[in-house]
CSV table of C-alpha atoms and ligand atoms in Angstrom, one decimal:
chain,number,residue,atom,x,y,z
O,1,MET,CA,-0.3,0.0,-0.2
O,2,ASN,CA,1.3,3.8,-0.2
O,3,GLU,CA,3.6,3.0,-2.5
O,4,MET,CA,3.0,5.4,-4.5
O,5,LYS,CA,2.1,8.9,-2.4
O,6,THR,CA,3.8,11.4,-1.6
O,7,ILE,CA,5.7,11.3,2.1
O,8,ASN,CA,6.4,14.5,3.3
O,9,HIS,CA,7.3,14.2,6.7
O,10,HIS,CA,10.6,11.1,8.1
O,11,LEU,CA,12.5,9.2,9.8
O,12,THR,CA,15.0,11.5,11.7
O,13,ASP,CA,18.7,10.8,10.6
O,14,GLN,CA,19.0,9.4,14.7
O,15,LEU,CA,16.0,7.6,14.5
O,16,LEU,CA,17.3,5.7,11.2
O,17,MET,CA,21.2,5.2,12.7
O,18,GLY,CA,19.7,3.6,16.4
O,19,TYR,CA,17.8,1.5,14.6
O,20,SER,CA,20.6,0.0,12.3
O,21,SER,CA,22.5,-0.5,14.9
O,22,GLY,CA,20.1,-1.5,17.0
O,23,ASN,CA,19.5,0.6,20.1
O,24,LEU,CA,16.2,1.5,19.5
O,25,PRO,CA,13.2,0.5,22.0
O,26,GLU,CA,11.2,-2.3,20.4
O,27,ALA,CA,8.8,0.4,20.1
O,28,PHE,CA,10.2,2.8,18.3
O,29,ASN,CA,11.5,-0.6,16.3
O,30,LEU,CA,7.9,-1.1,15.1
O,31,VAL,CA,7.5,2.7,14.0
O,32,VAL,CA,10.6,3.0,11.9
O,33,ALA,CA,10.4,-0.8,10.5
O,34,THR,CA,6.5,0.3,9.4
O,35,HIS,CA,8.2,3.9,8.0
O,36,LEU,CA,10.5,1.6,5.8
O,37,SER,CA,8.0,-0.3,4.8
O,38,MET,CA,6.2,2.5,2.8
O,39,CYS,CA,8.9,4.3,2.1
O,40,ASP,CA,12.1,4.7,-0.6
O,41,GLU,CA,13.5,7.0,0.7
O,42,CYS,CA,14.6,6.1,4.2
O,43,ARG,CA,15.4,3.0,3.3
O,44,ALA,CA,17.7,4.3,1.0
O,45,ALA,CA,19.6,6.0,3.8
O,46,LEU,CA,18.7,3.0,6.0
O,47,ASP,CA,21.0,0.8,3.7
O,48,ALA,CA,23.6,3.4,3.8
O,49,TYR,CA,23.8,3.2,7.8
O,50,ASP,CA,23.4,-0.3,8.0
O,51,ALA,CA,26.6,-1.1,5.1
O,52,VAL,CA,28.9,1.5,6.7
O,53,GLY,CA,27.7,0.6,10.0
O,54,GLY,CA,29.3,2.0,13.5
O,55,SER,CA,32.4,2.9,11.5
O,56,LEU,CA,30.7,6.3,10.0
O,57,LEU,CA,29.5,6.4,14.5
O,58,ASP,CA,32.4,7.1,15.4
O,59,THR,CA,34.1,9.2,12.8
O,60,ASP,CA,33.6,12.8,13.0
O,61,GLU,CA,31.4,15.3,10.2
O,62,THR,CA,35.1,17.0,8.1
O,63,SER,CA,36.7,13.4,8.1
O,64,GLU,CA,36.8,11.8,4.6
O,65,MET,CA,36.7,8.0,3.6
O,66,ASP,CA,38.9,7.5,1.2
O,67,SER,CA,37.7,6.1,-1.9
O,68,SER,CA,39.0,2.5,-2.2
O,69,SER,CA,35.7,2.8,1.4
O,70,LEU,CA,34.4,4.4,-0.4
O,71,ALA,CA,34.0,2.3,-3.3
O,72,ALA,CA,33.6,-1.1,-0.8
O,73,THR,CA,30.7,0.8,1.0
O,74,MET,CA,29.0,1.4,-3.1
O,75,LYS,CA,29.5,-2.2,-3.5
O,76,LEU,CA,28.1,-3.2,-0.1
O,77,ILE,CA,25.3,-1.3,-0.7
O,78,ALA,CA,24.6,-2.6,-4.1
O,79,ALA,CA,25.2,-6.4,-3.3
O,80,LYS,CA,22.4,-5.5,-0.4
O,81,PRO,CA,19.3,-8.2,-1.2
O,82,ALA,CA,16.0,-6.1,-1.3
O,83,VAL,CA,13.6,-5.3,1.0
O,84,LYS,CA,10.6,-7.6,1.6
O,85,LYS,CA,7.3,-6.2,0.6
O,86,SER,CA,4.8,-5.8,2.6
O,87,THR,CA,2.2,-9.0,2.8
O,88,PRO,CA,0.1,-9.2,0.3
O,89,LYS,CA,-3.7,-10.2,1.9
O,90,SER,CA,-3.5,-7.3,4.7
O,91,SER,CA,-4.0,-4.0,4.4
O,92,LEU,CA,-1.9,-2.7,6.9
O,93,PRO,CA,2.1,-2.4,6.3
O,94,GLY,CA,3.7,-5.6,6.7
O,95,PRO,CA,5.6,-5.1,9.5
O,96,LEU,CA,2.9,-4.0,11.6
O,97,ALA,CA,0.2,-6.8,10.6
O,98,ASN,CA,3.0,-9.2,10.8
O,99,TYR,CA,3.4,-7.1,15.0
O,100,ILE,CA,-0.7,-7.6,15.8
O,101,GLY,CA,-0.7,-10.8,14.0
O,102,GLY,CA,-3.7,-9.4,11.6
O,103,ASP,CA,-5.2,-6.8,9.5
O,104,LEU,CA,-7.3,-3.6,11.5
O,105,GLU,CA,-10.7,-6.5,12.2
O,106,SER,CA,-8.3,-7.5,14.8
O,107,VAL,CA,-7.8,-4.4,16.7
O,108,LYS,CA,-9.7,-4.8,20.5
O,109,TRP,CA,-10.3,-1.0,20.3
O,110,ARG,CA,-10.9,0.8,24.1
O,111,PRO,CA,-12.5,3.9,23.8
O,112,VAL,CA,-10.1,6.9,25.6
O,113,GLY,CA,-12.3,10.1,25.5
O,114,MET,CA,-13.8,11.8,23.2
O,115,GLY,CA,-14.2,9.2,20.4
O,116,VAL,CA,-11.1,8.6,20.6
O,117,ARG,CA,-10.0,4.8,20.7
O,118,GLN,CA,-6.9,2.9,21.1
O,119,ALA,CA,-4.9,-0.2,21.3
O,120,ILE,CA,-2.1,-1.1,23.1
O,121,LEU,CA,0.6,-3.3,21.1
O,122,LYS,CA,2.9,-5.5,23.5
O,123,THR,CA,6.3,-4.4,23.6
O,124,SER,CA,9.1,-4.1,26.1
O,125,LYS,CA,8.6,-1.8,29.1
O,126,LYS,CA,11.5,0.7,27.5
O,127,ALA,CA,8.9,2.6,25.7
O,128,SER,CA,5.1,1.6,24.8
O,129,ALA,CA,3.6,1.6,21.0
O,130,ARG,CA,0.1,2.2,20.3
O,131,LEU,CA,-2.5,2.4,17.6
O,132,LEU,CA,-5.1,5.5,17.5
O,133,TYR,CA,-8.3,5.5,16.3
O,134,ILE,CA,-9.5,9.5,15.5
O,135,PRO,CA,-12.4,9.9,14.1
O,136,ALA,CA,-12.7,12.7,11.5
O,137,GLY,CA,-12.2,15.8,12.6
O,138,SER,CA,-11.7,15.0,16.3
O,139,ALA,CA,-8.8,15.7,18.1
O,140,ILE,CA,-5.7,14.0,20.9
O,141,PRO,CA,-6.2,16.6,23.5
O,142,ASP,CA,-4.0,18.9,23.7
O,143,HIS,CA,-0.4,17.6,24.7
O,144,GLY,CA,3.4,18.4,25.3
O,145,HIS,CA,6.3,15.5,25.9
O,146,LYS,CA,8.1,14.6,28.5
O,147,GLY,CA,10.0,12.3,25.7
O,148,THR,CA,10.1,11.5,22.6
O,149,GLU,CA,6.4,10.8,20.3
O,150,LEU,CA,6.8,9.3,17.0
O,151,THR,CA,3.3,9.3,15.8
O,152,LEU,CA,3.0,7.4,12.1
O,153,VAL,CA,-0.1,7.9,9.9
O,154,ILE,CA,-1.6,4.7,8.6
O,155,LYS,CA,-4.6,5.9,7.1
O,156,GLY,CA,-6.3,9.9,6.7
O,157,ALA,CA,-4.6,12.4,7.4
O,158,PHE,CA,-4.3,14.6,10.4
O,159,SER,CA,-2.7,18.3,11.4
O,160,ASP,CA,-1.5,20.3,13.9
O,161,LYS,CA,0.1,23.8,14.9
O,162,THR,CA,3.4,22.5,12.7
O,163,ALA,CA,2.0,20.7,9.8
O,164,ARG,CA,-0.1,18.2,8.0
O,165,PHE,CA,0.5,14.7,8.2
O,166,SER,CA,-0.7,11.6,6.0
O,167,ALA,CA,-0.6,8.0,5.4
O,168,GLY,CA,3.1,7.0,5.8
O,169,ASP,CA,4.1,10.5,7.5
O,170,VAL,CA,6.5,10.7,10.7
O,171,GLU,CA,6.1,12.8,13.3
O,172,VAL,CA,8.5,13.1,15.7
O,173,ALA,CA,7.6,15.3,18.9
O,174,ASN,CA,9.5,15.6,21.6
O,175,GLU,CA,9.9,18.2,24.4
O,176,ASP,CA,9.8,21.3,22.3
O,177,ILE,CA,6.7,20.6,20.8
O,178,GLU,CA,2.8,21.2,22.5
O,179,HIS,CA,0.5,20.0,20.0
O,180,THR,CA,-3.3,18.8,19.1
O,181,PRO,CA,-3.1,16.5,16.4
O,182,VAL,CA,-6.8,16.9,14.7
O,183,ALA,CA,-8.1,14.3,11.8
O,184,GLU,CA,-8.9,16.1,9.1
O,185,ILE,CA,-12.3,16.1,7.8
O,186,GLY,CA,-13.7,12.9,6.3
O,187,GLU,CA,-11.7,10.2,6.9
O,188,ASP,CA,-10.7,8.5,9.9
O,189,CYS,CA,-7.5,9.1,11.0
O,190,ILE,CA,-5.2,5.5,12.1
O,191,CYS,CA,-2.2,6.6,13.8
O,192,LEU,CA,1.1,3.9,15.0
O,193,SER,CA,2.5,6.1,18.3
O,194,ALA,CA,5.8,5.3,20.6
O,195,THR,CA,6.5,7.0,23.3
O,196,ASP,CA,9.0,6.9,25.6
O,197,ALA,CA,7.0,9.0,28.3
O,198,PRO,CA,4.0,9.7,29.9
O,199,LEU,CA,2.7,12.4,27.8
O,200,ARG,CA,2.7,16.0,29.2
O,201,PHE,CA,-2.5,17.3,29.2
O,202,ASN,CA,-2.9,21.0,29.6
O,203,SER,CA,-6.2,20.5,30.8
O,204,LEU,CA,-7.3,18.5,34.0
O,205,VAL,CA,-10.2,16.1,32.5
O,206,PRO,CA,-7.2,14.3,30.6
O,207,ARG,CA,-4.7,14.3,33.3
O,208,ILE,CA,-7.4,12.6,35.5
O,209,VAL,CA,-8.0,9.8,33.6
O,210,GLN,CA,-4.4,9.5,32.1
O,211,PRO,CA,-3.2,6.9,34.1
O,212,PHE,CA,-6.1,4.9,34.0
O,213,LEU,CA,-5.9,5.1,30.0
O,214,ASN,CA,-2.0,4.3,30.5
O,215,ILE,CA,-0.9,7.2,27.9
W,1,LIG,ZN1,11.1,8.6,4.7
W,2,LIG,ZN1,1.6,14.3,20.8
């Protein structure tokens, strides 16, 4: 799905390096792998990080590789086997379909208020992952972040004060960003989200229910 769609918001280099070196929590790995399955551009960038491996991380930006090591690197990139395409039968991207073991129909949604529903996915405790179902025109209450929040759009689109995000786009939010993501009118929005710290809600009601909803 979505191969032909234009993706405007990508993974950061930091996330790609973390994924390549195996240093991300499981919840972040899931979001990164799912975006990669939808995005040729980030897949190409990841191939380069994979090929160069840790050696690039140890050198500072001003040092240059000599031409023979560059040639070796390019050879490695060329030799890398193509990434497996997503499971054809599911409407979900392959890594996500594999992770939840089925399609959207098999997701057990729970209401979190204001029409928004979520399904928490089983991952290691270092970070949490969830699917969010935001009905067209509805919003996730205004909040800030204590850590990093990755939000990947699977279907539909949402906007916040920073930009518009549609299928395949990923928003990387951190301590500096406070936002109110609103699903676009016309289509319900489904997102895959990962956080490594609880959100900071700015109004009282979400704050009161937060501990019960594990967000
Ligand atoms: Zn990308
Ligand atoms: Zn957020």
